[in-house]
Structures are given as C-alpha cells and as structure tokens.
Coordinates of C-alpha atoms in Angstrom, one line a residue:
Chain A
M1309 CA 71.1 121.6 152.6
T1310 CA 71.5 118.0 151.8
N1311 CA 74.8 116.3 151.8
V1312 CA 74.8 116.1 148.0
Q1313 CA 74.3 119.8 147.7
K1314 CA 77.0 120.5 150.2
N1315 CA 79.4 118.4 148.2
R1316 CA 78.5 120.2 145.0
L1317 CA 79.1 123.5 146.7
K1318 CA 82.5 122.3 147.9
D1319 CA 83.2 121.2 144.4
Q1320 CA 82.4 124.6 143.0
L1321 CA 84.3 126.4 145.6
F1322 CA 87.4 124.4 145.0
K1323 CA 87.1 125.0 141.3
F1324 CA 87.0 128.7 141.7
W1325 CA 89.9 128.6 144.2
G1326 CA 91.9 126.6 141.6
I1327 CA 91.1 129.1 138.8
A1328 CA 92.1 132.0 141.1
C1329 CA 95.4 130.3 141.9
T1330 CA 96.1 129.6 138.3
L1331 CA 95.3 133.2 137.3
I1332 CA 97.8 134.7 139.8
G1333 CA 100.8 133.4 137.8
L1334 CA 99.2 134.3 134.5
V1335 CA 98.2 137.8 135.6
L1336 CA 101.6 138.6 137.0
L1337 CA 103.2 137.4 133.8
V1338 CA 100.9 139.5 131.7
I1339 CA 101.5 142.6 133.8
F1340 CA 105.2 142.0 133.7
I1341 CA 105.3 141.5 129.9
G1342 CA 102.9 144.3 129.3
G1343 CA 105.0 146.8 131.2
I1344 CA 108.1 145.7 129.4
L1345 CA 106.4 145.9 126.0
I1346 CA 105.2 149.4 126.7
D1347 CA 108.7 150.5 127.7
G1348 CA 110.7 148.6 125.2
L1349 CA 108.7 147.8 122.1
S1350 CA 109.2 151.3 120.5
R1351 CA 112.9 151.0 121.1
I1352 CA 113.3 147.8 119.0
D1353 CA 114.4 148.2 115.4
W1354 CA 117.0 146.7 113.3
A1355 CA 119.6 149.2 114.3
F1356 CA 119.0 148.4 118.0
I1357 CA 120.0 144.8 117.3
T1358 CA 123.0 145.5 115.1
D1359 CA 124.4 148.6 116.9
L1360 CA 127.5 148.3 119.1
P1361 CA 127.2 149.6 122.7
S1362 CA 127.5 153.4 123.2
R1363 CA 127.6 155.9 126.0
K1364 CA 124.4 157.4 124.5
A1365 CA 121.3 155.4 125.2
E1366 CA 119.6 156.1 121.9
K1367 CA 122.7 155.0 120.0
S1368 CA 123.3 151.9 122.0
G1369 CA 122.5 148.5 120.5
I1370 CA 122.7 144.9 121.7
W1371 CA 125.0 143.5 119.0
T1372 CA 127.9 142.5 121.2
P1373 CA 125.9 141.0 124.1
L1374 CA 123.6 139.2 121.6
M1375 CA 126.6 137.7 119.8
G1376 CA 128.1 136.9 123.2
S1377 CA 124.9 135.0 124.1
V1378 CA 124.9 133.2 120.8
W1379 CA 128.6 132.2 121.3
I1380 CA 127.9 131.0 124.8
L1381 CA 124.9 129.1 123.7
V1382 CA 126.6 127.2 120.9
L1383 CA 129.8 126.5 122.9
T1384 CA 127.8 125.4 125.9
A1385 CA 125.7 123.1 123.7
I1386 CA 128.8 121.6 122.1
I1387 CA 130.5 121.0 125.4
S1388 CA 127.5 119.8 127.6
F1389 CA 125.6 117.7 125.1
P1390 CA 128.0 114.8 124.5
I1391 CA 129.3 114.7 128.1
S1392 CA 125.9 114.7 129.8
V1393 CA 124.2 112.3 127.4
A1394 CA 127.1 109.9 127.8
A1395 CA 126.9 110.2 131.5
G1396 CA 123.1 109.6 131.4
V1397 CA 123.5 106.5 129.2
Y1398 CA 126.2 105.1 131.5
L1399 CA 124.1 105.7 134.6
E1400 CA 121.0 104.2 133.1
E1401 CA 122.3 101.3 131.1
Y1402 CA 125.7 100.3 132.4
A1403 CA 126.1 101.3 136.1
K1404 CA 125.4 98.5 138.5
K1405 CA 122.7 99.3 141.1
N1406 CA 124.9 99.6 144.2
R1407 CA 126.0 102.0 146.9
L1408 CA 128.3 103.9 144.6
S1409 CA 125.7 104.5 141.9
A1410 CA 123.2 105.6 144.5
L1411 CA 125.7 108.0 145.8
L1412 CA 126.4 109.3 142.3
E1413 CA 122.7 109.7 141.7
I1414 CA 122.1 111.7 144.9
N1415 CA 125.1 113.9 144.0
I1416 CA 123.8 114.7 140.6
S1417 CA 120.4 115.6 141.9
N1418 CA 122.0 117.8 144.5
L1419 CA 124.2 119.4 141.9
A1420 CA 121.1 120.4 139.9
G1421 CA 120.1 122.4 143.0
V1422 CA 123.4 124.2 143.7
P1423 CA 123.0 128.0 143.3
S1424 CA 124.5 129.2 140.0
I1425 CA 126.8 131.7 141.6
I1426 CA 128.7 128.8 143.2
Y1427 CA 129.3 127.4 139.7
G1428 CA 130.6 130.9 138.8
L1429 CA 133.2 130.7 141.7
L1430 CA 134.2 127.2 140.6
G1431 CA 134.5 128.4 137.0
L1432 CA 136.6 131.3 138.1
E1433 CA 139.1 129.1 139.9
V1434 CA 139.3 126.2 137.5
F1435 CA 138.8 127.6 134.1
V1436 CA 139.9 131.3 134.4
R1437 CA 142.8 130.8 136.8
I1438 CA 144.1 127.2 136.7
M1439 CA 143.4 126.5 133.1
N1440 CA 144.4 130.1 132.3
L1441 CA 141.6 130.8 129.9
G1442 CA 141.0 134.3 131.2
A1443 CA 137.6 136.0 131.1
S1444 CA 136.8 134.3 127.7
V1445 CA 133.8 133.0 126.0
L1446 CA 135.2 129.5 126.4
A1447 CA 135.6 129.9 130.2
G1448 CA 132.0 131.1 130.4
A1449 CA 130.7 128.3 128.3
L1450 CA 132.6 125.7 130.4
T1451 CA 131.1 127.2 133.5
L1452 CA 127.6 127.2 132.2
S1453 CA 128.1 123.6 130.9
L1454 CA 128.9 122.5 134.5
L1455 CA 125.7 124.3 135.6
I1456 CA 123.4 122.5 133.1
L1457 CA 125.2 119.1 133.1
P1458 CA 123.1 117.7 135.9
I1459 CA 119.9 118.9 134.3
I1460 CA 120.6 117.2 131.0
I1461 CA 121.8 114.0 132.7
V1462 CA 118.6 113.8 134.6
A1463 CA 116.5 114.5 131.5
T1464 CA 118.5 111.8 129.5
R1465 CA 117.9 109.2 132.2
E1466 CA 114.2 110.0 132.3
A1467 CA 114.0 109.7 128.5
I1468 CA 115.9 106.4 128.4
K1469 CA 113.8 105.0 131.2
A1470 CA 110.7 105.8 129.2
V1471 CA 111.9 103.5 126.4
P1472 CA 109.9 100.3 126.8
G1473 CA 111.9 97.3 127.9
S1474 CA 110.2 95.2 125.2
I1475 CA 112.2 97.1 122.5
R1476 CA 115.5 96.2 124.3
D1477 CA 114.4 92.6 124.6
A1478 CA 113.6 92.4 120.9
S1479 CA 117.0 93.9 120.0
Y1480 CA 118.9 91.5 122.3
A1481 CA 116.9 88.6 121.1
L1482 CA 118.0 89.3 117.5
G1483 CA 121.6 89.0 118.5
A1484 CA 122.4 92.7 119.1
S1485 CA 125.1 93.6 121.6
K1486 CA 124.4 96.1 124.3
W1487 CA 126.0 99.0 122.4
Q1488 CA 124.1 98.1 119.2
T1489 CA 120.9 98.1 121.2
I1490 CA 121.6 101.4 122.8
W1491 CA 122.8 103.1 119.6
N1492 CA 120.2 101.7 117.2
Q1493 CA 117.1 101.4 119.5
V1494 CA 117.4 103.1 122.8
L1495 CA 118.9 106.4 121.8
P1496 CA 116.7 107.0 118.7
A1497 CA 113.6 106.2 120.8
S1498 CA 114.7 108.6 123.5
S1499 CA 116.1 111.3 121.3
G1500 CA 113.0 113.5 121.6
G1501 CA 113.1 113.5 125.4
I1502 CA 116.9 114.1 125.4
L1503 CA 116.6 116.9 123.0
T1504 CA 113.8 118.5 125.1
G1505 CA 116.1 118.4 128.1
V1506 CA 119.0 119.8 126.3
I1507 CA 117.0 122.7 124.9
L1508 CA 115.4 123.5 128.2
A1509 CA 118.7 123.4 129.9
L1510 CA 120.2 125.7 127.3
S1511 CA 117.4 128.2 127.6
R1512 CA 118.2 128.3 131.3
A1513 CA 121.9 128.9 130.5
V1514 CA 121.1 131.8 128.2
G1515 CA 119.3 133.6 131.0
E1516 CA 122.1 133.2 133.5
A1517 CA 124.0 136.3 134.6
A1518 CA 125.5 135.6 138.0
P1519 CA 128.1 132.9 137.2
L1520 CA 129.2 134.8 134.1
I1521 CA 129.7 138.0 136.1
I1522 CA 132.0 136.1 138.4
V1523 CA 133.9 134.5 135.6
G1524 CA 134.5 138.0 134.3
A1525 CA 132.0 138.7 131.5
L1526 CA 132.1 142.4 131.1
A1527 CA 129.2 144.9 130.8
Y1528 CA 131.0 146.9 128.2
V1529 CA 132.7 145.1 125.4
P1530 CA 133.4 147.2 122.3
F1531 CA 133.2 144.3 119.8
A1532 CA 131.4 141.0 119.3
P1533 CA 133.6 138.0 120.1
Q1534 CA 135.5 136.6 117.1
G1535 CA 136.8 133.4 118.7
P1536 CA 136.3 131.3 121.8
L1537 CA 139.1 133.1 123.7
D1538 CA 137.7 136.6 123.2
Q1539 CA 136.1 138.7 125.9
F1540 CA 132.4 138.8 125.9
S1541 CA 129.2 140.1 127.4
V1542 CA 125.8 138.5 127.4
L1543 CA 122.2 139.8 127.3
P1544 CA 121.4 139.4 130.9
I1545 CA 124.5 141.2 132.0
Q1546 CA 123.8 144.0 129.5
I1547 CA 120.3 144.2 130.9
F1548 CA 121.5 144.4 134.5
N1549 CA 124.0 147.1 133.5
W1550 CA 121.5 149.2 131.7
I1551 CA 118.8 148.9 134.4
S1552 CA 121.2 150.2 137.0
R1553 CA 121.7 153.5 135.0
P1554 CA 119.7 156.5 136.1
Q1555 CA 118.7 157.8 132.6
Q1556 CA 115.3 156.7 131.3
G1557 CA 116.8 156.0 127.8
F1558 CA 118.9 153.1 129.2
I1559 CA 115.9 151.8 131.1
D1560 CA 114.0 151.6 127.8
N1561 CA 117.0 149.9 126.3
A1562 CA 116.9 147.3 129.1
A1563 CA 113.2 146.7 128.5
A1564 CA 113.9 146.2 124.8
A1565 CA 116.8 143.8 125.5
I1566 CA 114.5 141.9 127.9
I1567 CA 112.0 141.5 125.0
I1568 CA 114.7 140.0 122.8
L1569 CA 115.9 137.7 125.6
L1570 CA 112.4 136.6 126.4
L1571 CA 111.8 135.9 122.7
I1572 CA 114.9 133.7 122.5
T1573 CA 113.9 131.7 125.5
F1574 CA 110.2 131.4 124.5
I1575 CA 111.3 130.1 121.1
M1576 CA 113.6 127.6 122.6
N1577 CA 111.0 126.4 125.0
G1578 CA 108.5 126.2 122.1
I1579 CA 110.9 124.0 120.2
A1580 CA 111.4 121.8 123.3
V1581 CA 107.6 121.4 123.7
Y1582 CA 107.3 120.5 120.0
F1583 CA 109.9 117.8 120.3
R1584 CA 108.4 116.5 123.5
N1585 CA 104.9 116.1 122.0
K1586 CA 106.3 114.5 118.8
W1587 CA 108.4 112.1 120.8
Q1588 CA 105.5 111.1 123.1
K1589 CA 103.3 110.4 120.1
K1590 CA 106.0 108.2 118.6
L1591 CA 106.5 106.1 121.7
Q1592 CA 102.8 105.3 122.1
Chain B
M4 CA 127.3 78.1 143.2
E5 CA 127.6 81.4 141.5
S6 CA 131.3 81.1 141.2
R7 CA 130.9 77.8 139.5
F8 CA 128.6 79.4 137.1
I9 CA 131.0 82.2 136.3
S10 CA 133.9 79.8 135.9
E11 CA 131.8 77.8 133.5
I12 CA 131.3 80.9 131.4
N13 CA 134.9 82.0 131.4
G14 CA 136.4 78.5 131.6
K15 CA 138.4 76.8 129.0
K16 CA 136.6 75.0 126.3
N17 CA 136.5 71.4 127.0
Y18 CA 134.3 70.1 124.4
S19 CA 136.4 66.9 124.2
N20 CA 134.3 65.2 126.9
T21 CA 130.9 66.5 125.9
M22 CA 130.3 63.6 123.7
S23 CA 130.7 61.1 126.4
D24 CA 128.7 63.2 128.7
M25 CA 125.9 63.1 126.2
M26 CA 126.0 59.4 125.9
S27 CA 125.7 58.9 129.7
E28 CA 122.8 61.4 129.7
K29 CA 121.1 59.4 127.0
T30 CA 121.2 56.1 128.9
E31 CA 119.5 57.8 131.8
D32 CA 116.7 59.2 129.7
A33 CA 116.4 56.1 127.7
K34 CA 112.9 55.5 128.8
T35 CA 111.6 58.4 126.8
E36 CA 113.7 58.3 123.6
A37 CA 116.3 56.2 122.0
P38 CA 119.9 57.2 122.7
I39 CA 121.0 58.7 119.5
A40 CA 122.8 62.0 119.9
E41 CA 121.8 63.5 116.5
K42 CA 118.2 63.0 117.3
Y43 CA 117.9 66.0 119.6
K44 CA 118.1 69.7 118.7
L45 CA 118.0 70.9 122.3
Q46 CA 118.8 69.1 125.5
T47 CA 118.7 70.2 129.1
K48 CA 120.2 68.3 132.0
D49 CA 119.5 68.9 135.7
V50 CA 118.7 72.5 135.2
N51 CA 118.0 74.6 138.2
V52 CA 117.3 78.3 138.2
F53 CA 117.4 80.7 141.2
Y54 CA 116.4 84.3 141.5
G55 CA 118.2 85.2 144.7
D56 CA 116.8 82.6 147.2
F57 CA 113.8 81.7 145.1
Q58 CA 114.1 78.6 143.1
A59 CA 112.2 79.1 139.8
I60 CA 113.2 75.9 138.0
K61 CA 113.8 72.6 139.8
D62 CA 116.0 69.9 138.2
I63 CA 114.5 69.8 134.7
S64 CA 115.9 67.5 132.1
M65 CA 114.3 67.5 128.7
N66 CA 115.2 66.6 125.1
I67 CA 113.6 68.3 122.1
K68 CA 113.6 66.9 118.6
P69 CA 114.5 69.0 115.6
K70 CA 111.7 70.4 113.5
S71 CA 109.0 69.7 116.0
I72 CA 106.6 72.0 117.9
T73 CA 106.8 71.7 121.7
A74 CA 104.3 73.4 123.8
F75 CA 105.0 74.5 127.4
I76 CA 101.9 74.6 129.5
G77 CA 101.2 75.2 133.2
P78 CA 99.6 77.8 135.5
S79 CA 101.1 81.3 135.8
G80 CA 104.3 81.4 137.7
C81 CA 105.1 77.8 137.1
G82 CA 108.4 78.6 135.4
K83 CA 107.7 77.8 131.8
S84 CA 108.6 81.3 130.5
T85 CA 111.8 81.3 132.6
F86 CA 112.7 77.9 131.2
L87 CA 112.0 79.1 127.7
R88 CA 114.2 82.2 128.1
L89 CA 117.1 80.0 129.2
F90 CA 117.5 78.8 125.6
N91 CA 118.6 82.2 124.3
R92 CA 119.9 83.3 127.6
M93 CA 117.5 86.2 128.0
N94 CA 117.5 85.7 131.7
D95 CA 121.1 86.8 131.9
Y96 CA 120.0 90.4 132.3
I97 CA 117.9 89.7 135.4
E98 CA 119.7 90.6 138.6
D99 CA 120.3 87.7 141.0
F100 CA 119.7 85.2 138.2
K101 CA 121.7 82.0 138.7
M102 CA 121.6 78.8 136.7
E103 CA 122.9 75.3 137.3
G104 CA 123.0 72.4 135.0
K105 CA 123.5 72.0 131.3
I106 CA 121.7 73.2 128.2
K107 CA 122.9 72.0 124.9
I108 CA 121.9 73.1 121.5
D109 CA 123.3 71.0 118.6
D110 CA 125.5 69.4 121.2
K111 CA 127.1 72.6 122.4
N112 CA 126.7 73.8 125.9
I113 CA 125.3 77.3 125.5
Y114 CA 126.2 78.4 129.0
K115 CA 129.8 77.7 128.6
D116 CA 131.3 80.5 126.6
K117 CA 130.2 84.0 127.1
I118 CA 131.3 85.5 123.8
Q119 CA 128.9 83.3 121.9
L120 CA 125.9 85.2 123.1
E121 CA 125.2 87.1 119.9
Q122 CA 125.9 83.9 117.9
L123 CA 123.5 82.0 120.1
R124 CA 120.7 84.5 119.5
K125 CA 121.2 84.3 115.8
E126 CA 120.6 80.6 116.1
V127 CA 117.7 80.8 118.6
G128 CA 115.1 83.5 117.7
M129 CA 112.4 84.7 120.0
V130 CA 108.9 86.0 119.6
F131 CA 107.4 87.8 122.6
Q132 CA 104.0 87.9 124.3
K133 CA 103.2 91.4 123.3
P134 CA 104.0 92.4 119.7
N135 CA 107.1 94.6 120.1
P136 CA 108.1 96.1 116.8
F137 CA 110.7 98.8 116.8
P138 CA 109.4 102.3 116.3
K139 CA 110.8 102.2 112.7
S140 CA 109.7 101.3 109.3
I141 CA 108.5 97.8 108.4
F142 CA 111.6 97.2 106.3
E143 CA 113.9 98.5 109.0
N144 CA 112.3 96.1 111.5
V145 CA 112.9 93.0 109.4
A146 CA 116.4 94.2 108.3
Y147 CA 117.6 95.1 111.8
G148 CA 118.9 91.6 112.7
L149 CA 120.9 91.5 109.4
K150 CA 122.3 95.0 109.8
I151 CA 123.6 94.4 113.3
Q152 CA 125.5 91.4 111.9
G153 CA 127.3 94.0 109.7
I154 CA 125.7 92.9 106.5
K155 CA 125.8 95.9 104.1
D156 CA 124.8 94.3 100.8
K157 CA 121.5 96.1 100.0
K158 CA 120.4 93.5 97.5
L159 CA 121.0 90.7 99.9
I160 CA 119.1 92.5 102.7
A161 CA 116.2 93.3 100.5
D162 CA 116.0 89.7 99.4
R163 CA 116.1 88.4 102.9
V164 CA 113.5 90.9 104.1
E165 CA 111.1 89.8 101.3
K166 CA 111.7 86.1 102.0
A167 CA 111.1 86.6 105.7
L168 CA 107.9 88.6 105.1
V169 CA 106.7 86.0 102.7
Q170 CA 107.4 83.2 105.1
A171 CA 105.6 85.1 107.9
D172 CA 102.6 85.5 105.5
L173 CA 102.7 89.2 105.7
W174 CA 104.3 90.1 102.4
N175 CA 101.1 90.6 100.5
E176 CA 99.7 93.0 103.1
V177 CA 102.7 95.2 103.4
K178 CA 104.7 95.0 100.1
D179 CA 103.6 98.4 99.0
N180 CA 104.2 100.1 102.3
L181 CA 107.5 98.8 103.4
S182 CA 108.6 102.3 104.4
K183 CA 105.6 102.9 106.6
S184 CA 106.0 102.8 110.4
A185 CA 105.6 99.4 111.8
L186 CA 103.4 100.9 114.5
T187 CA 100.7 101.6 112.0
L188 CA 100.1 97.8 111.6
S189 CA 97.3 96.0 113.5
G190 CA 98.3 93.8 116.5
G191 CA 98.1 90.6 114.5
Q192 CA 100.2 92.1 111.7
Q193 CA 102.7 93.4 114.2
Q194 CA 103.1 90.0 115.7
R195 CA 103.7 88.5 112.2
L196 CA 106.2 91.3 111.6
C197 CA 108.0 90.2 114.8
I198 CA 108.0 86.7 113.5
A199 CA 109.4 87.8 110.1
R200 CA 112.0 89.8 111.9
T201 CA 113.1 86.7 113.7
L202 CA 113.0 84.6 110.5
A203 CA 115.2 87.1 108.6
V204 CA 118.1 86.2 110.9
E205 CA 117.6 82.5 109.8
P206 CA 117.6 80.8 113.2
S207 CA 117.1 77.1 113.6
I208 CA 115.1 77.3 116.8
I209 CA 112.2 79.8 117.4
L210 CA 111.1 80.4 121.0
M211 CA 107.6 81.8 121.3
D212 CA 106.4 83.2 124.6
E213 CA 102.6 83.3 124.5
P214 CA 102.7 84.8 121.0
T215 CA 98.9 85.1 120.6
S216 CA 97.8 86.0 124.1
A217 CA 97.4 89.7 123.1
L218 CA 95.6 89.0 119.9
D219 CA 92.1 88.5 118.7
P220 CA 90.9 85.0 117.6
I221 CA 91.3 85.7 113.9
S222 CA 94.8 86.9 114.2
T223 CA 95.5 84.0 116.5
A224 CA 94.3 81.5 114.0
K225 CA 96.5 83.1 111.4
I226 CA 99.5 82.8 113.6
E227 CA 98.8 79.3 114.5
E228 CA 98.5 78.4 110.9
L229 CA 101.8 80.1 110.3
I230 CA 103.5 78.3 113.2
H231 CA 102.3 75.0 111.8
H232 CA 103.7 75.9 108.4
L233 CA 107.1 77.0 109.9
K234 CA 107.5 73.6 111.5
Q235 CA 109.1 72.1 108.4
Y236 CA 112.1 74.5 108.7
Y237 CA 112.4 75.3 112.3
T238 CA 112.3 73.8 115.8
I239 CA 109.6 75.6 117.6
I240 CA 109.0 75.9 121.3
I241 CA 105.9 77.7 122.4
V242 CA 104.7 78.8 125.8
T243 CA 100.9 79.0 125.9
H244 CA 98.1 79.5 128.4
N245 CA 95.7 78.3 125.9
M246 CA 95.2 74.5 126.2
Q247 CA 93.4 74.2 123.0
Q248 CA 96.2 76.0 121.2
A249 CA 98.7 73.5 122.7
A250 CA 96.5 70.6 121.6
R251 CA 96.0 72.1 118.1
I252 CA 99.5 72.9 117.1
S253 CA 102.1 71.0 119.1
D254 CA 103.7 67.6 118.6
Y255 CA 104.9 67.5 122.2
T256 CA 103.6 69.0 125.3
A257 CA 105.4 69.7 128.6
F258 CA 103.4 70.4 131.7
F259 CA 105.1 72.6 134.3
Y260 CA 104.0 73.1 137.9
M261 CA 105.8 75.1 140.6
G262 CA 109.1 75.1 138.7
E263 CA 109.0 71.3 138.1
L264 CA 108.5 69.5 134.8
I265 CA 105.6 67.2 135.8
E266 CA 105.1 65.5 132.5
F267 CA 106.6 65.7 129.0
D268 CA 105.2 63.5 126.2
K269 CA 103.5 63.5 122.8
T270 CA 100.7 66.0 122.8
K271 CA 98.2 63.4 122.0
K272 CA 99.2 61.3 125.0
I273 CA 99.2 64.3 127.3
F274 CA 95.7 65.3 126.3
T275 CA 94.1 61.9 126.1
N276 CA 95.9 59.8 128.6
P277 CA 98.3 61.6 130.9
E278 CA 100.5 59.6 133.3
K279 CA 100.2 62.0 136.2
K280 CA 97.1 63.0 138.1
R281 CA 98.2 66.6 138.3
T282 CA 98.5 66.9 134.5
E283 CA 95.0 65.5 134.1
N284 CA 93.6 67.9 136.6
Y285 CA 95.2 70.9 134.9
I286 CA 94.2 70.0 131.3
T287 CA 90.7 69.2 132.3
G288 CA 90.5 72.6 134.0
R289 CA 90.2 71.4 137.6
F290 CA 92.9 73.9 138.7
G291 CA 95.2 76.5 137.3

C-alpha cells in the first residue's frame, strides 16, 4: 500500500469514527424520546393540560405546575433581563481593564458553573427567610434569576464584542456620546445575540427542579398561582413527584408531562436559533 | 506628563492669552506662511503623541488653510493616521494614549476642555478607510448625526438628509430607496453614504482616512471628484497611500516618516521639486 492509499484509508476511518460518535448522541435522544412518546403520547389531551392535580392518575392534569412554570418563566425573565444586560454592557463598555474587572470576570464565569442546588440554598436563606417572601413564585423566580444571571451576562458580552468597532467609531465621529452610541448602535446591533442568550438561559431555568425544591416549591398545589406571592409547583417537580409513585398511571402522566416540558424547551431553543441566524446575517 | 495633559483638559479656560500665543507661533513659522491668524483653519504646535513608551508623533507643527485639500502621505506606520485622528480626538479611546502640544481649530485649543468633545466632532467630521454604514436604513444613516443632537423636526431632518445625499452625489441613486438597508449598497455607494452622513452634520473640516483604499478604480474616481467638489465648502484633510491620488486632488501635501513631518508644502512643489531627499525617494517609489 502506498502512502497516499494509507492516508486515504485513515481519512475514511476517521470519517466513520466521527459519524459513529455523532450518532451516539442522536440515537440515545431518539430512544429516550421514543420511549417517552410511547408512554405519554396517548395520555395527552386538552383535559390533561387543563385539569388540576388529583389523587387518581387518570384524573390528574398539569394545569397548576404548567401555570407555575409560566409564572416562574415570566418573572425570571423580567428580573434577570435588565440586570444582566446592564451588567454585561457595563463590563464590556465601561469597566476599565484592570485587576478588579479581571476578578469580576473570573467570578462571573465561575458563578455560571456553580451547581444549581447551591443557588437553591442561597435563595432559601436570602429570599425565603431574610426577605420573608416564603415559598412563593417570586422567591423561586429570584432564585432562578441568580442562577441564569451569569449566563446572560456572558452572552451579552459576547454579543457586544461581536459588534464591529467601526460602527462605534462612526457613531463617535458624528458627535455621539458614549451612551448614545451604546443605545442607538451597539445594543440594536447586538440585540439578536443578547436575545438568544436570554432565551437559552430561560429554557434552562424552566427545566430546573433542584433549586426550587429547596426554596419550597410543592409537589401538590391545589390551585394555579394568582399572584407573585402564591405557592407554586413547576413541571419538573411534578414530573419528579409522579415518577416516584408506584402506579403505572402516574408513570404515564410523568411521560406526558415530560413531552410538554420538552416541547416548551424545544420551542424556546428554536426561537433562539432563529434570532441567532437572523442576527448573524444582519451583522455581515 | 500625563498629569499635565489631564490638568489641561480639566483646567480653567484661559483663552485670554491664546491670541498672543498664536502670534508668537506665527513668527516662528513665518518661513512658510504669512503671520495672519485668520488665515489658518487648523494649527498644530509641537505635537507629540505617545502610546505607552512608543512615540508615534514627534514634534509636529503644521498650519492648514481653510477650504483647502491637504494630503498626508508616508509609508505605513509613519503616524499619518494617528496625526489625523488627533483633530477630532478619536485617539482618546486608545489606552495609554498621551498627547502633548497644542492643536487649535478656529483658534481654539481642542485639547483644553473635555466637555466640548461632541461639539468638536460636529465641527470636524470623519470618513474612515472601510465604508462603515450603520446596519440601518439609508435615511437613518444620514439622519443619525442630527438625531443625536436632539433635532426632532422631521421636515428639517428630511431636508438635511436630502441636501447631504445630493452633495455626496448619491441622491439620484438612492432617492427611491431611502428606507432600504444601507448594507445593500455597493462599496462605493456605502462610502459616499458615509460622506453624506458626515456632511449632514454640517462640519467645517472633514478628515478622510484612506477613504478609497477599499474601493475599485471607478468608485475611487467618483469619490475623488466628489472631494474636489466639496473643497469649496470644507477644509479637507486626506490620508492616502496612493501617491497619484495625493497629486491629483490635493493643494498641499505633507510627507510623514517615522512619526516626523519631513516636508509640508504645496502639492506641486512636493511632487516636482521636493526640498528633502527622503521625500523625493518616497514619491519616486524608491522606498516605502
């Protein structure tokens, strides 16, 4: 075999190895989703979505945890978006590059890696006990906001960094102040990237169970929350609760709830991808 | 040195002695031009620029007449762009940037009072090397400079936008598509849009940093024609790597080398009978 042939063979081998590796993830996902669809799909109907929880599996619905998740999602978005975007803009545009900002930067990156249950403990102490919010939707949303702040801050900074310096130069050269430049040029040009980060972070928040369990979200809540200080449950906690029951009926309920939760996160990720593609095209 | 620079920015306004300063400068530079203060639009005196330890500009004094075209030429890294960007203080954003000396526009030291930065840039427009339109509509691009000044009058803005686009010789090509994204224009059109954007603010000086280096010959010719036409209203300073361009369009030419101003004279003189050997070597293509 000549050298060229050997190299071609290696090429081919590596290609198949790569395909195999890619397939592992895909196959696992298909098996997982397939199993859930088989268990859960027949259980999903309009009543399943709008029914309140019940002791009987076939009468149980996901209305309260679904509404709990929606409340959490909206409140978390309202709280985390302005804070983290402002922090990202500050770090990228205003902060001087010195020791302090380097320290801040490392801290934020590290915060993004802190296990979510730790945030739950922090939320329990600060929001539930010290601020006396109780096991409320607001306490849960504040806790999850802490969890996703670093993610959105990092995404905001990346998006701002991607705005070409020439746009800033042009704005300054026309007599714009720093704030005018940020508000009129930098933020609109980076909005797609920021939005993508926000949506991805929220779709992570909507799947979190651990920190909310610690904060005190309950598995059984008779009614959907009416205000930010009401008790609540969320889909992942409901799923966890159902799956730990021995009856097959609840297992099917769990599978059905997983389908709904997956649907929500897939849609959110899809929107994020859409914004990202649109944004990248615009910047080029 | 840095502290002196800052104290100059924040310092009290002592314009009272600027006039006498100017007169003394004049007598020193008397060889080149007659000492009449009104004659110059822009004056620099003993300007030094440092980036950290690196000295980018060495002791440059230069006077530029109103409504003239001055070309800055010289090999890459000679400091001509840095020098140009001093006039609208675009170097202020660079870390470790430090400047000494005086730069006066219409007899006012532009490095004296920090709050005048926005005002200064209204007065001194800039066109960059690569066309850099905002990712917005054509109209928004030209109107931006007016909107950030707080002008709300829609009629006035529309008038100024049209006037600027006409002046930049772009109106006929875009008048039906003002709401289209500026990024859909060709490179040459984008650069003329950037010129229109600058004109809309109604500056008196326009700085151009290699405005045609990213364009094809036809677009370049169009922009050169435009620059020539704009001379009757504006003082134009243009950095260029293209010697023929400098010879074609400028009234005065300044040759920079290693941060120094080697020679500054009428363009005709520089290109036919330069005083310095180095200038001659550069323009005849023997180095650079």
